[in-house]
Coordinates of C-alpha atoms and ligand atoms in Angstrom, one line a residue:
X1 CA -186.3 -70.3 -59.9
X2 CA -188.1 -70.2 -56.5
X3 CA -186.4 -69.8 -53.2
X4 CA -187.6 -72.0 -50.4
X5 CA -187.2 -75.3 -52.2
X6 CA -189.3 -77.1 -54.7
X7 CA -192.5 -76.6 -52.7
X8 CA -192.4 -72.9 -53.2
X9 CA -193.1 -70.2 -50.7
X10 CA -196.9 -70.6 -50.7
X11 CA -196.7 -73.7 -48.5
X12 CA -194.3 -71.9 -46.2
X13 CA -196.6 -68.9 -45.8
X14 CA -199.1 -71.3 -44.3
X15 CA -196.7 -73.0 -42.0
X16 CA -194.9 -70.0 -40.5
X17 CA -197.7 -68.8 -38.3
X18 CA -197.4 -65.8 -36.0
X19 CA -197.1 -68.2 -33.1
X20 CA -194.1 -69.9 -34.7
X21 CA -192.6 -66.5 -35.4
X22 CA -192.8 -65.5 -31.7
X23 CA -191.6 -69.0 -30.5
X24 CA -188.5 -68.4 -32.7
X25 CA -187.3 -66.2 -29.8
X26 CA -187.4 -69.0 -27.3
X27 CA -184.9 -71.0 -29.2
X28 CA -181.8 -69.1 -28.0
X29 CA -180.7 -67.1 -24.9
X30 CA -181.5 -63.4 -25.2
X31 CA -179.3 -60.9 -23.3
X32 CA -182.3 -59.4 -21.5
X33 CA -180.2 -57.3 -19.2
X34 CA -178.9 -55.2 -22.1
X35 CA -182.4 -54.5 -23.4
X36 CA -183.7 -53.8 -19.9
X37 CA -180.8 -51.3 -19.3
X38 CA -181.6 -49.7 -22.7
X39 CA -185.3 -49.5 -21.6
X40 CA -184.4 -47.9 -18.2
X41 CA -182.3 -45.3 -20.0
X42 CA -185.2 -44.8 -22.3
X43 CA -187.7 -44.2 -19.5
X44 CA -185.3 -41.8 -17.7
X45 CA -184.9 -40.0 -21.0
X46 CA -188.7 -39.5 -21.3
X47 CA -188.7 -37.6 -18.1
X48 CA -185.8 -35.5 -19.3
X49 CA -187.6 -34.8 -22.6
X50 CA -190.7 -33.6 -20.7
X51 CA -188.6 -31.4 -18.5
X52 CA -187.0 -29.9 -21.6
X53 CA -190.5 -29.3 -23.0
X54 CA -191.3 -27.2 -20.0
X55 CA -188.1 -25.1 -20.5
X56 CA -189.0 -24.7 -24.2
X57 CA -192.4 -23.3 -23.3
X58 CA -190.8 -20.9 -20.9
X59 CA -188.3 -19.8 -23.5
X60 CA -191.2 -19.4 -26.1
X61 CA -192.9 -17.1 -23.6
X62 CA -189.8 -15.0 -23.4
X63 CA -188.8 -16.1 -19.9
X64 CA -185.2 -16.0 -20.7
X65 CA -183.7 -16.2 -17.2
X66 CA -180.3 -17.6 -16.6
X67 CA -181.8 -20.6 -14.7
X68 CA -184.0 -21.4 -17.6
X69 CA -181.3 -21.2 -20.2
X70 CA -178.8 -23.2 -18.0
X71 CA -181.5 -25.8 -17.1
X72 CA -182.5 -26.2 -20.8
X73 CA -178.8 -26.5 -21.9
X74 CA -177.9 -29.1 -19.2
X75 CA -181.0 -31.2 -19.8
X76 CA -180.4 -31.1 -23.6
X77 CA -176.8 -32.5 -23.0
X78 CA -178.1 -35.0 -20.5
X79 CA -180.7 -36.1 -23.0
X80 CA -178.0 -36.8 -25.6
X81 CA -175.9 -38.7 -23.1
X82 CA -178.7 -40.9 -21.8
X83 CA -179.9 -41.5 -25.4
X84 CA -176.3 -42.6 -26.2
X85 CA -176.2 -45.2 -23.4
X86 CA -179.7 -46.4 -24.3
X87 CA -178.6 -46.9 -27.9
X88 CA -175.3 -48.5 -26.8
X89 CA -177.0 -51.1 -24.7
X90 CA -179.7 -51.7 -27.3
X91 CA -177.1 -52.1 -30.2
X92 CA -174.9 -54.4 -28.1
X93 CA -178.0 -56.5 -27.4
X94 CA -178.9 -56.5 -31.1
X95 CA -175.5 -57.8 -32.1
X96 CA -175.6 -60.5 -29.5
X97 CA -179.0 -61.7 -30.6
X98 CA -177.8 -61.7 -34.2
X99 CA -174.7 -63.8 -33.2
X100 CA -176.8 -66.3 -31.3
X101 CA -179.5 -66.6 -33.9
X102 CA -176.9 -67.1 -36.6
X103 CA -175.3 -69.9 -34.6
X104 CA -178.7 -71.4 -34.0
X105 CA -179.3 -71.5 -37.7
X106 CA -175.9 -72.8 -38.6
X107 CA -176.3 -75.7 -36.2
X108 CA -179.7 -76.4 -37.6
X109 CA -178.3 -76.5 -41.1
X110 CA -175.6 -78.8 -40.0
X111 CA -178.2 -81.2 -38.6
X112 CA -180.7 -81.0 -41.5
X113 CA -181.5 -84.4 -42.9
X114 CA -180.0 -84.8 -46.3
X115 CA -183.4 -84.8 -48.0
X116 CA -184.0 -81.3 -46.5
X117 CA -180.5 -80.0 -47.6
X118 CA -181.2 -81.1 -51.2
X119 CA -184.7 -79.7 -51.1
X120 CA -183.3 -76.3 -50.4
X121 CA -180.7 -74.6 -52.6
X122 CA -177.4 -74.2 -50.8
X123 CA -177.5 -70.5 -51.7
X124 CA -180.9 -70.1 -49.9
X125 CA -179.3 -71.6 -46.8
X126 CA -176.4 -69.2 -47.2
X127 CA -178.8 -66.3 -47.6
X128 CA -180.6 -67.4 -44.5
X129 CA -177.5 -67.3 -42.4
X130 CA -176.0 -64.2 -44.0
X131 CA -179.0 -61.9 -44.7
X132 CA -182.3 -62.9 -43.2
X133 CA -181.1 -63.7 -39.7
X134 CA -179.9 -60.1 -39.2
X135 CA -183.5 -59.2 -38.8
X136 CA -183.9 -61.4 -35.8
X137 CA -182.8 -58.8 -33.3
X138 CA -185.2 -56.2 -34.5
X139 CA -188.2 -57.6 -32.6
X140 CA -186.5 -57.9 -29.2
X141 CA -185.1 -54.4 -29.4
X142 CA -188.5 -53.3 -30.5
X143 CA -190.4 -54.8 -27.6
X144 CA -188.3 -52.8 -25.2
X145 CA -188.5 -49.7 -27.3
X146 CA -192.2 -50.1 -27.4
X147 CA -192.5 -50.2 -23.6
X148 CA -190.4 -47.0 -23.5
X149 CA -192.5 -45.4 -26.2
X150 CA -195.8 -46.4 -24.5
X151 CA -194.6 -44.9 -21.3
X152 CA -193.5 -41.7 -23.1
X153 CA -196.8 -41.6 -24.9
X154 CA -198.9 -41.8 -21.7
X155 CA -196.7 -39.4 -19.8
X156 CA -196.8 -36.8 -22.6
X157 CA -200.6 -37.3 -22.9
X158 CA -201.0 -36.6 -19.2
X159 CA -198.8 -33.5 -19.4
X160 CA -200.7 -32.4 -22.5
X161 CA -204.1 -32.9 -20.8
X162 CA -202.9 -31.0 -17.8
X163 CA -202.0 -28.1 -20.0
X164 CA -205.3 -28.2 -21.9
X165 CA -207.7 -31.1 -21.3
X166 CA -210.3 -30.1 -23.9
X167 CA -207.9 -29.7 -26.8
X168 CA -206.2 -33.0 -25.7
X169 CA -209.5 -34.8 -25.8
X170 CA -209.9 -33.7 -29.4
X171 CA -206.5 -35.0 -30.2
X172 CA -207.1 -38.4 -28.6
X173 CA -210.1 -38.8 -30.9
X174 CA -207.7 -39.0 -33.8
X175 CA -205.7 -41.9 -32.3
X176 CA -208.0 -44.7 -33.7
X177 CA -207.5 -43.2 -37.1
X178 CA -203.7 -43.5 -36.7
X179 CA -204.0 -47.1 -35.4
X180 CA -206.1 -48.1 -38.4
X181 CA -203.7 -46.5 -41.0
X182 CA -200.6 -48.0 -39.3
X183 CA -202.2 -51.5 -39.0
X184 CA -202.9 -51.4 -42.7
X185 CA -199.4 -50.2 -43.6
X186 CA -198.0 -52.9 -41.2
X187 CA -199.8 -55.7 -43.1
X188 CA -198.4 -54.3 -46.4
X189 CA -195.0 -54.1 -44.8
X190 CA -195.1 -57.8 -44.0
X191 CA -196.0 -58.7 -47.6
X192 CA -193.4 -56.4 -49.1
X193 CA -190.7 -57.6 -46.8
X194 CA -191.5 -61.2 -47.6
X195 CA -191.3 -60.5 -51.3
X196 CA -188.0 -58.6 -50.9
X197 CA -186.4 -61.5 -49.0
X198 CA -187.7 -64.1 -51.4
X199 CA -186.3 -62.2 -54.4
X200 CA -183.0 -61.6 -52.6
X201 CA -182.7 -65.4 -52.0
X202 CA -183.6 -66.1 -55.6
X203 CA -181.1 -63.6 -56.8
X204 CA -178.4 -65.0 -54.6
X205 CA -179.2 -68.5 -55.8
X206 CA -179.0 -67.5 -59.4
X207 CA -175.7 -65.7 -59.1
X208 CA -174.0 -68.3 -57.0
X209 CA -175.0 -71.1 -59.4
X210 CA -174.2 -69.2 -62.6
X211 CA -171.0 -67.5 -61.4
X212 CA -169.6 -70.8 -60.3
X213 CA -170.3 -72.1 -63.8
X214 CA -168.5 -69.2 -65.5
X215 CA -166.1 -71.5 -67.2
X216 CA -168.9 -73.4 -69.0
X217 CA -170.7 -70.1 -69.8
X218 CA -167.6 -68.8 -71.6
X219 CA -166.8 -72.2 -73.2
X220 CA -170.2 -72.3 -74.8
X221 CA -170.4 -68.5 -75.6
X222 CA -173.6 -68.2 -73.5
X223 CA -172.9 -64.7 -72.2
X224 CA -175.9 -63.2 -74.1
X225 CA -178.4 -65.7 -72.7
X226 CA -176.9 -65.5 -69.3
X227 CA -177.3 -61.7 -69.3
X228 CA -181.0 -62.1 -70.0
X229 CA -181.4 -64.7 -67.3
X230 CA -179.5 -62.5 -64.9
X231 CA -181.7 -59.5 -65.7
X232 CA -184.8 -61.6 -64.8
X233 CA -183.3 -62.4 -61.4
X234 CA -182.3 -58.7 -60.8
X235 CA -185.6 -57.5 -62.1
X236 CA -187.5 -59.5 -59.4
X237 CA -185.5 -57.8 -56.7
X238 CA -185.9 -54.4 -58.4
X239 CA -189.7 -54.8 -58.4
X240 CA -189.7 -55.9 -54.8
X241 CA -187.5 -52.9 -53.8
X242 CA -189.7 -50.5 -55.7
X243 CA -192.9 -51.8 -54.0
X244 CA -191.1 -51.6 -50.6
X245 CA -190.0 -48.1 -51.3
X246 CA -193.5 -47.1 -52.3
X247 CA -194.8 -48.6 -49.1
X248 CA -192.2 -46.6 -47.1
X249 CA -193.3 -43.4 -48.9
X250 CA -196.9 -44.3 -48.0
X251 CA -195.8 -44.8 -44.4
X252 CA -194.2 -41.4 -44.2
X253 CA -197.2 -39.8 -46.0
X254 CA -199.7 -41.4 -43.7
X255 CA -197.7 -40.2 -40.7
X256 CA -197.4 -36.7 -42.1
X257 CA -201.0 -36.6 -43.0
X258 CA -202.0 -37.7 -39.5
X259 CA -199.8 -35.0 -37.9
X260 CA -201.2 -32.4 -40.3
X261 CA -204.8 -33.3 -39.4
X262 CA -203.8 -32.9 -35.8
X263 CA -202.2 -29.5 -36.5
X264 CA -205.3 -28.3 -38.4
X265 CA -207.5 -29.5 -35.5
X266 CA -205.3 -27.6 -33.0
X267 CA -205.5 -24.5 -35.2
X268 CA -209.3 -24.7 -35.5
X269 CA -210.2 -25.5 -32.0
X270 CA -207.3 -23.7 -30.4
X271 CA -208.0 -20.4 -32.2
X272 CA -211.7 -20.7 -31.1
X273 CA -210.6 -21.2 -27.5
X274 CA -208.2 -18.2 -27.7
X275 CA -211.0 -16.1 -29.1
X276 CA -213.2 -17.2 -26.2
X277 CA -210.5 -16.4 -23.7
X278 CA -210.2 -20.1 -22.7
X279 CA -206.5 -20.2 -23.6
X280 CA -203.6 -17.7 -23.6
X281 CA -202.5 -16.2 -26.9
X282 CA -199.4 -18.4 -26.9
X283 CA -201.5 -21.5 -26.2
X284 CA -201.4 -23.0 -29.7
X285 CA -197.7 -22.8 -29.8
X286 CA -197.3 -24.3 -26.2
X287 CA -199.8 -27.0 -26.9
X288 CA -198.1 -28.0 -30.1
X289 CA -194.9 -28.6 -28.1
X290 CA -196.6 -31.3 -26.1
X291 CA -198.5 -32.5 -29.1
X292 CA -195.2 -33.0 -31.0
X293 CA -193.9 -35.2 -28.2
X294 CA -197.2 -37.2 -28.1
X295 CA -197.0 -37.7 -31.9
X296 CA -193.4 -38.7 -31.7
X297 CA -194.1 -41.5 -29.1
X298 CA -197.3 -42.6 -30.9
X299 CA -195.5 -42.9 -34.2
X300 CA -192.8 -44.9 -32.5
X301 CA -195.3 -47.4 -31.0
X302 CA -197.1 -47.8 -34.4
X303 CA -193.9 -48.0 -36.4
X304 CA -192.8 -50.8 -34.0
X305 CA -195.9 -52.7 -35.0
X306 CA -194.9 -52.3 -38.6
X307 CA -191.4 -53.5 -37.8
X308 CA -192.9 -56.6 -36.1
X309 CA -194.8 -57.5 -39.2
X310 CA -191.9 -56.7 -41.5
X311 CA -189.6 -58.9 -39.5
X312 CA -192.1 -61.7 -39.7
X313 CA -191.8 -61.5 -43.5
X314 CA -188.0 -61.3 -43.3
X315 CA -187.7 -64.3 -41.0
X316 CA -190.2 -66.5 -42.8
X317 CA -187.7 -68.7 -44.6
X318 CA -185.5 -69.0 -41.5
X319 CA -188.5 -69.7 -39.3
X320 CA -189.8 -72.5 -41.5
X321 CA -186.3 -74.0 -41.7
X322 CA -186.0 -74.0 -37.9
X323 CA -189.4 -75.6 -37.5
X324 CA -188.4 -78.3 -40.0
X325 CA -187.0 -81.8 -39.3
X326 CA -183.7 -82.3 -37.7
X327 CA -181.3 -85.2 -37.5
X328 CA -179.8 -86.0 -34.1
X329 CA -176.5 -87.9 -34.8
X330 CA -176.3 -88.9 -31.1
X331 CA -179.8 -90.4 -30.8
X332 CA -180.2 -94.2 -30.8
X333 CA -178.2 -97.2 -29.7
X334 CA -174.4 -97.4 -29.3
X335 CA -172.7 -99.5 -32.0
X336 CA -171.0 -102.5 -30.5
X337 CA -167.2 -102.2 -30.5
X338 CA -165.4 -104.2 -33.2
X339 CA -163.4 -103.6 -36.3
X340 CA -164.9 -104.4 -39.6
X341 CA -165.9 -107.9 -38.6
X342 CA -169.6 -107.4 -39.5
X343 CA -171.3 -108.0 -42.8
X344 CA -173.4 -105.2 -44.2
X345 CA -176.8 -106.6 -45.1
X346 CA -179.6 -104.9 -47.1
X347 CA -183.0 -106.4 -46.3
X348 CA -185.7 -105.7 -48.9
X349 CA -184.6 -102.1 -49.2
X350 CA -186.6 -99.7 -51.4
X351 CA -185.6 -96.1 -51.7
X352 CA -186.3 -93.1 -53.9
X353 CA -185.2 -89.4 -53.4
X354 CA -188.8 -88.8 -54.4
X355 CA -190.7 -91.7 -52.8
X356 CA -193.0 -91.8 -55.8
X357 CA -190.0 -92.6 -58.0
X358 CA -188.0 -95.5 -56.4
X359 CA -184.4 -95.8 -57.3
X360 CA -183.7 -99.0 -55.4
X361 CA -186.4 -101.7 -55.6
X362 CA -186.8 -104.4 -52.9
X363 CA -183.1 -104.9 -52.8
X364 CA -181.6 -107.6 -50.6
X365 CA -177.9 -108.3 -50.6
X366 CA -174.9 -108.9 -48.4
X367 CA -171.6 -107.0 -48.4
X368 CA -169.2 -109.5 -46.7
X369 CA -167.0 -108.2 -43.9
X370 CA -163.2 -108.0 -44.3
X371 CA -163.0 -108.2 -48.1
X372 CA -163.3 -105.9 -51.1
X373 CA -166.7 -105.8 -52.8
X374 CA -167.3 -104.0 -56.1
X375 CA -170.6 -102.7 -57.2
X376 CA -171.3 -102.3 -60.9
X377 CA -174.3 -101.3 -63.1
X378 CA -175.4 -98.8 -65.7
X379 CA -175.4 -95.1 -65.1
X380 CA -178.2 -94.1 -62.7
X381 CA -179.0 -97.6 -61.6
X382 CA -178.5 -96.6 -57.9
X383 CA -174.9 -97.5 -57.0
X384 CA -174.0 -94.2 -55.3
X385 CA -177.4 -94.2 -53.7
X386 CA -176.7 -97.6 -52.2
X387 CA -173.5 -96.2 -50.6
X388 CA -175.4 -93.3 -49.1
X389 CA -177.9 -95.7 -47.4
X390 CA -175.0 -97.7 -45.8
X391 CA -173.9 -94.6 -43.8
X392 CA -177.5 -93.5 -43.0
X393 CA -177.1 -90.4 -45.1
X394 CA -180.6 -91.4 -46.3
X395 CA -182.9 -94.0 -44.7
X396 CA -184.8 -96.5 -46.8
X397 CA -188.4 -95.9 -47.6
X398 CA -189.0 -99.6 -46.7
X399 CA -186.8 -102.4 -45.7
X400 CA -183.7 -102.1 -43.5
X401 CA -179.9 -101.8 -43.7
X402 CA -177.9 -103.8 -41.1
X403 CA -174.4 -103.5 -39.9
X404 CA -174.0 -106.9 -38.3
X405 CA -176.7 -107.1 -35.7
X406 CA -177.3 -103.3 -35.7
X407 CA -180.0 -101.6 -37.7
X408 CA -178.6 -98.5 -39.3
X409 CA -181.8 -96.5 -38.6
X410 CA -181.6 -97.3 -34.9
X411 CA -177.9 -96.6 -34.0
X412 CA -176.1 -93.4 -33.3
X413 CA -175.4 -91.9 -36.7
X414 CA -172.3 -90.1 -35.3
X415 CA -170.8 -93.5 -34.4
X416 CA -171.9 -95.2 -37.6
X417 CA -170.5 -92.5 -39.8
X418 CA -167.2 -92.4 -38.0
X419 CA -166.7 -96.1 -38.9
X420 CA -167.0 -95.2 -42.6
X421 CA -164.5 -93.5 -44.8
X422 CA -165.6 -92.3 -48.2
X423 CA -163.8 -91.3 -51.3
X424 CA -166.1 -90.0 -54.1
X425 CA -165.4 -89.0 -57.6
X426 CA -165.3 -85.4 -56.6
X427 CA -164.3 -84.6 -53.1
X428 CA -164.5 -81.1 -51.6
X429 CA -161.3 -79.6 -50.3
X430 CA -161.5 -76.5 -48.1
X431 CA -159.4 -73.3 -48.3
X432 CA -156.3 -73.8 -46.3
X433 CA -153.1 -75.8 -46.5
X434 CA -152.6 -79.3 -47.9
X435 CA -151.8 -80.4 -44.4
X436 CA -155.0 -79.0 -43.0
X437 CA -157.0 -80.7 -45.7
X438 CA -155.4 -84.1 -45.0
X439 CA -155.9 -83.7 -41.3
X440 CA -159.5 -82.5 -41.7
X441 CA -161.8 -84.3 -39.3
X442 CA -159.0 -85.5 -37.0
X443 CA -159.5 -84.6 -33.4
X444 CA -156.4 -83.3 -31.5
X445 CA -152.9 -82.9 -32.9
X446 CA -151.9 -84.9 -36.0
X447 CA -148.2 -85.5 -36.4
X448 CA -146.4 -84.5 -39.6
X449 CA -145.4 -88.1 -40.0
X450 CA -149.0 -89.3 -39.9
X451 CA -150.0 -86.8 -42.5
X452 CA -147.0 -87.7 -44.7
X453 CA -147.7 -91.4 -44.3
X454 CA -151.3 -91.0 -45.5
X455 CA -150.1 -88.9 -48.4
X456 CA -147.6 -91.6 -49.4
X457 CA -150.3 -94.2 -49.4
X458 CA -152.4 -92.0 -51.7
X459 CA -149.3 -91.4 -53.9
X460 CA -149.6 -87.7 -53.1
X461 CA -146.4 -86.9 -51.3
X462 CA -144.5 -86.6 -54.7
X463 CA -146.5 -83.7 -56.0
X464 CA -147.0 -82.1 -52.5
X465 CA -143.3 -81.9 -52.0
X466 CA -142.9 -80.1 -55.3
X467 CA -145.5 -77.4 -54.3
X468 CA -143.8 -74.1 -53.3
X469 CA -144.5 -74.5 -49.7
X470 CA -144.9 -78.3 -49.5
X471 CA -147.6 -79.4 -47.1
X472 CA -148.1 -75.7 -46.1
X473 CA -149.2 -74.7 -49.6
X474 CA -152.6 -73.3 -49.9
X475 CA -155.0 -75.4 -52.0
X476 CA -157.3 -72.4 -52.8
X477 CA -161.0 -72.2 -52.5
X478 CA -162.5 -75.7 -52.8
X479 CA -159.0 -76.9 -53.9
X480 CA -159.0 -74.7 -57.0
X481 CA -155.2 -74.4 -57.1
X482 CA -154.7 -78.2 -57.5
X483 CA -155.5 -80.3 -60.5
X484 CA -158.4 -82.8 -60.4
X485 CA -156.1 -85.7 -59.8
X486 CA -154.1 -83.9 -57.1
X487 CA -157.3 -83.0 -55.3
X488 CA -158.3 -86.6 -55.5
X489 CA -155.1 -87.8 -53.9
X490 CA -155.3 -85.3 -51.1
X491 CA -158.9 -86.5 -50.5
X492 CA -157.7 -90.2 -50.5
X493 CA -155.0 -89.3 -48.0
X494 CA -157.5 -87.6 -45.8
X495 CA -159.8 -90.6 -45.8
X496 CA -156.9 -93.1 -45.1
X497 CA -155.6 -90.9 -42.2
X498 CA -159.0 -91.3 -40.5
X499 CA -158.3 -95.1 -40.5
X500 CA -161.9 -96.2 -41.2
X501 CA -163.3 -99.6 -40.5
X502 CA -165.3 -99.5 -43.7
X503 CA -164.1 -97.8 -46.8
X504 CA -166.5 -96.7 -49.5
X505 CA -165.0 -95.7 -52.9
X506 CA -167.4 -94.2 -55.4
X507 CA -165.6 -93.9 -58.7
X508 CA -162.6 -92.7 -56.7
X509 CA -160.2 -93.2 -59.5
X510 CA -162.1 -91.4 -62.2
X511 CA -159.9 -88.3 -62.2
X512 CA -156.7 -90.3 -61.9
X513 CA -154.6 -91.7 -64.8
X514 CA -154.9 -95.4 -65.3
X515 CA -151.5 -96.3 -63.8
X516 CA -152.1 -94.2 -60.7
X517 CA -155.6 -95.5 -60.3
X518 CA -154.5 -99.1 -60.0
X519 CA -151.4 -98.3 -58.0
X520 CA -153.4 -96.3 -55.4
X521 CA -156.2 -98.9 -55.3
X522 CA -153.8 -101.7 -54.6
X523 CA -152.0 -99.6 -51.9
X524 CA -155.3 -98.8 -50.3
X525 CA -156.4 -102.5 -50.3
X526 CA -153.1 -103.5 -48.8
X527 CA -153.5 -100.8 -46.1
X528 CA -157.1 -101.9 -45.4
X529 CA -156.3 -105.6 -45.4
X530 CA -158.8 -107.5 -43.3
X531 CA -161.2 -104.5 -43.4
X532 CA -164.3 -104.0 -45.6
X533 CA -164.0 -102.0 -48.8
X534 CA -166.9 -101.2 -51.1
X535 CA -165.9 -99.9 -54.4
X536 CA -168.2 -98.5 -57.2
X537 CA -166.3 -98.5 -60.4
X538 CA -166.8 -98.6 -64.2
X539 CA -163.2 -99.7 -64.9
X540 CA -163.4 -103.5 -65.1
X541 CA -159.7 -103.9 -64.2
X542 CA -160.6 -102.5 -60.8
X543 CA -163.7 -104.6 -60.6
X544 CA -161.9 -107.8 -61.3
X545 CA -159.5 -107.2 -58.5
X546 CA -162.4 -107.3 -56.0
X547 CA -163.2 -110.4 -54.0
X548 CA -166.9 -110.1 -54.4
X549 CA -168.9 -108.3 -57.1
X550 CA -172.5 -107.1 -57.0
X551 CA -174.3 -106.3 -60.3
X552 CA -177.2 -103.9 -60.1
X553 CA -179.7 -103.5 -62.9
X554 CA -182.2 -100.6 -62.6
X555 CA -182.1 -100.6 -58.9
X556 CA -182.5 -104.3 -58.5
X557 CA -180.0 -107.0 -57.9
X558 CA -179.0 -108.9 -61.0
X559 CA -176.3 -111.1 -59.6
X560 CA -173.6 -111.3 -56.9
X561 CA -170.6 -113.5 -56.5
X562 CA -166.9 -113.8 -57.5
X563 CA -165.6 -113.0 -61.0
X564 CA -165.8 -116.6 -62.0
X565 CA -169.3 -117.0 -60.7
X566 CA -170.6 -113.9 -62.5
X567 CA -169.1 -115.0 -65.8
X568 CA -171.7 -117.8 -65.6
X569 CA -174.6 -115.9 -64.0
X570 CA -174.6 -112.3 -65.1
X571 CA -175.1 -111.2 -68.8
X572 CA -174.5 -107.6 -67.7
X573 CA -171.1 -108.5 -66.2
X574 CA -170.0 -110.4 -69.3
X575 CA -171.1 -107.6 -71.5
X576 CA -169.1 -105.0 -69.5
X577 CA -166.0 -107.1 -69.9
X578 CA -166.5 -107.5 -73.6
X579 CA -167.2 -103.8 -74.0
X580 CA -163.9 -102.9 -72.3
X581 CA -162.0 -105.4 -74.6
X582 CA -161.6 -108.3 -72.3
X583 CA -161.7 -111.5 -74.2
X584 CA -164.0 -114.0 -72.8
X585 CA -162.8 -117.5 -73.4
X586 CA -165.3 -120.0 -72.1
X587 CA -165.8 -119.0 -68.5
X588 CA -162.5 -117.1 -68.2
X589 CA -161.8 -113.5 -69.1
X590 CA -158.4 -112.2 -69.8
X591 CA -157.0 -109.2 -71.6
Ligands
ATP1 N1 -179.9 -86.1 -54.7 C1 -180.7 -86.6 -55.6 N2 -181.9 -86.2 -55.7 C2 -182.8 -86.7 -56.6 N3 -182.5 -87.7 -57.4 C3 -181.2 -88.2 -57.4 C4 -180.3 -87.7 -56.4 N4 -179.1 -88.3 -56.6 C5 -179.3 -89.3 -57.6 N5 -180.6 -89.2 -58.0 C6 -181.2 -90.0 -59.0 O1 -181.2 -91.4 -58.5 C7 -180.9 -92.3 -59.5 C8 -179.6 -93.1 -59.1 O2 -178.5 -92.2 -59.0 P1 -177.1 -92.8 -58.5 O3 -176.2 -91.6 -58.4 O4 -177.3 -93.6 -57.3 O5 -176.7 -93.6 -59.7 P2 -175.4 -94.4 -60.1 O6 -175.7 -95.8 -60.4 O7 -174.3 -94.1 -59.0 O8 -175.0 -93.6 -61.4 P3 -173.6 -93.3 -62.1 O9 -173.0 -94.6 -62.6 O10 -174.0 -92.4 -63.2 O11 -172.8 -92.6 -61.1 C9 -180.6 -91.4 -60.8 O12 -181.8 -91.6 -61.6 C10 -180.5 -90.0 -60.3 O13 -181.1 -89.1 -61.2

């Protein structure tokens, strides 16, 4: 299973350029002042470090005066304090960047077009918000640290050159070697990091999907097979981690090797200079003190480059996501005021989740305002898809959906969707109380009476009042503490509380017993009297209660009309009635 959707990561590697990577940081406010403060502390600390070096050289020479010891001690403490403040500001900045980047990503996910949401696995999106985004701050912090490190590098080089210009010149000749090695390792770091994050995403996807299906795994005794599948997901991450660890070892090795080459060069050239009397006997030791500082700052600068490349790999998925399309629910025209007085019209609508495989073909039909319309058809013929097009969850590939005079693809989606209430076969509940779930989506205070009224309409108040804490009872994660039918009633109550102008019911009664299904359906119709209801149902008793019936056949319109009309015009309709045991006498059907 591949993270990053069906297109795989190859395509995303091409899209997420270095420029996109950098422009990621223009998408949210960055607390520059914290990083600047961290930088200033860092620069001051460089001076303190240099001053300490001078004391160290004096101590090495045996100049153990009180002033030297006290100065060395005070500066060492000062160094620690300044470093603490520098880190404090930097860390605070990092956490702020992570917070803002996370919010940015969450908002993006909320506004992804449905096609995009489905193209990406939910767990990949979760992994983006939870894991990947934590890398976002690394680059900002690194920019400032790099400035401090470059400053430190130059200052230490100057001091080193003052101490011994000739030996320093030899050392600087080694710098291009270090740059080359670190650049190579940086490129590797990018690839390894990308692989790590991809495998982490794939592993998260695997476990979230398979753990949530634990019941089915047990029921079918598939533990053995699942163990093998799980091992494959774990193994990918294991390999990515191994490669990354090797790369880190390589990084440390190249750093040590570079430092060792420097030390050997100092020993060779330094001893020669001592022999020729160009340097005091303690010269190598003193020079090494400066050289150590130079190496430290140089390694910092080069490691920052590697971090930059590594972060590019870590943010690849997030970056491509942020660069992708977005739905603006407040763009477009205002919907005219009015309550359910407008027909919904589909005009030559064609649509496919994959445009190469259309689900709806050139479909034209009218859903009359103010009455109940039932949609029937075989499994997979496109009934639910049609409902999604009505609310602009998807837009047609061709043709148009109209709400009265308003084209659905031109109006503000936020206004359009608020006019619709939807009850599906499976409705998600959220962790929290029954009351919270019924009032979900309502702005402002919702009275207990309004919540109870909606629950009564959905025939839910009976079971709710028997729960240990009534309306305050917890429904569990995704409503797991309630039965399927109870969850459905809570969802129906929630939809009715929102008092929609158009109600879409997609096999809403499937998890209810027959009696409750009809009782609730009738109560809902009574409550919605004069408003538009569109119901997708397989139970012909429900269908026959509708005022208008649409029969779909493989994504096309077979027939539309009243029960009596369809008995004459739709073979599919007649066959459904017969299959469910309704006797067809002439043009009438009765049980
Ligand atoms: N999110 C999706 N991505 C890709 N294909 C989808 C998606 N949802 C549905 N389909 C496909 O579109 C077709 C129509 O599905 P739809 O759910 O609209 O059918 P339906 O008539 O409501 O079926 P049922 O009676 O079984 O609920 C099916 O072939 C289905 O596989």
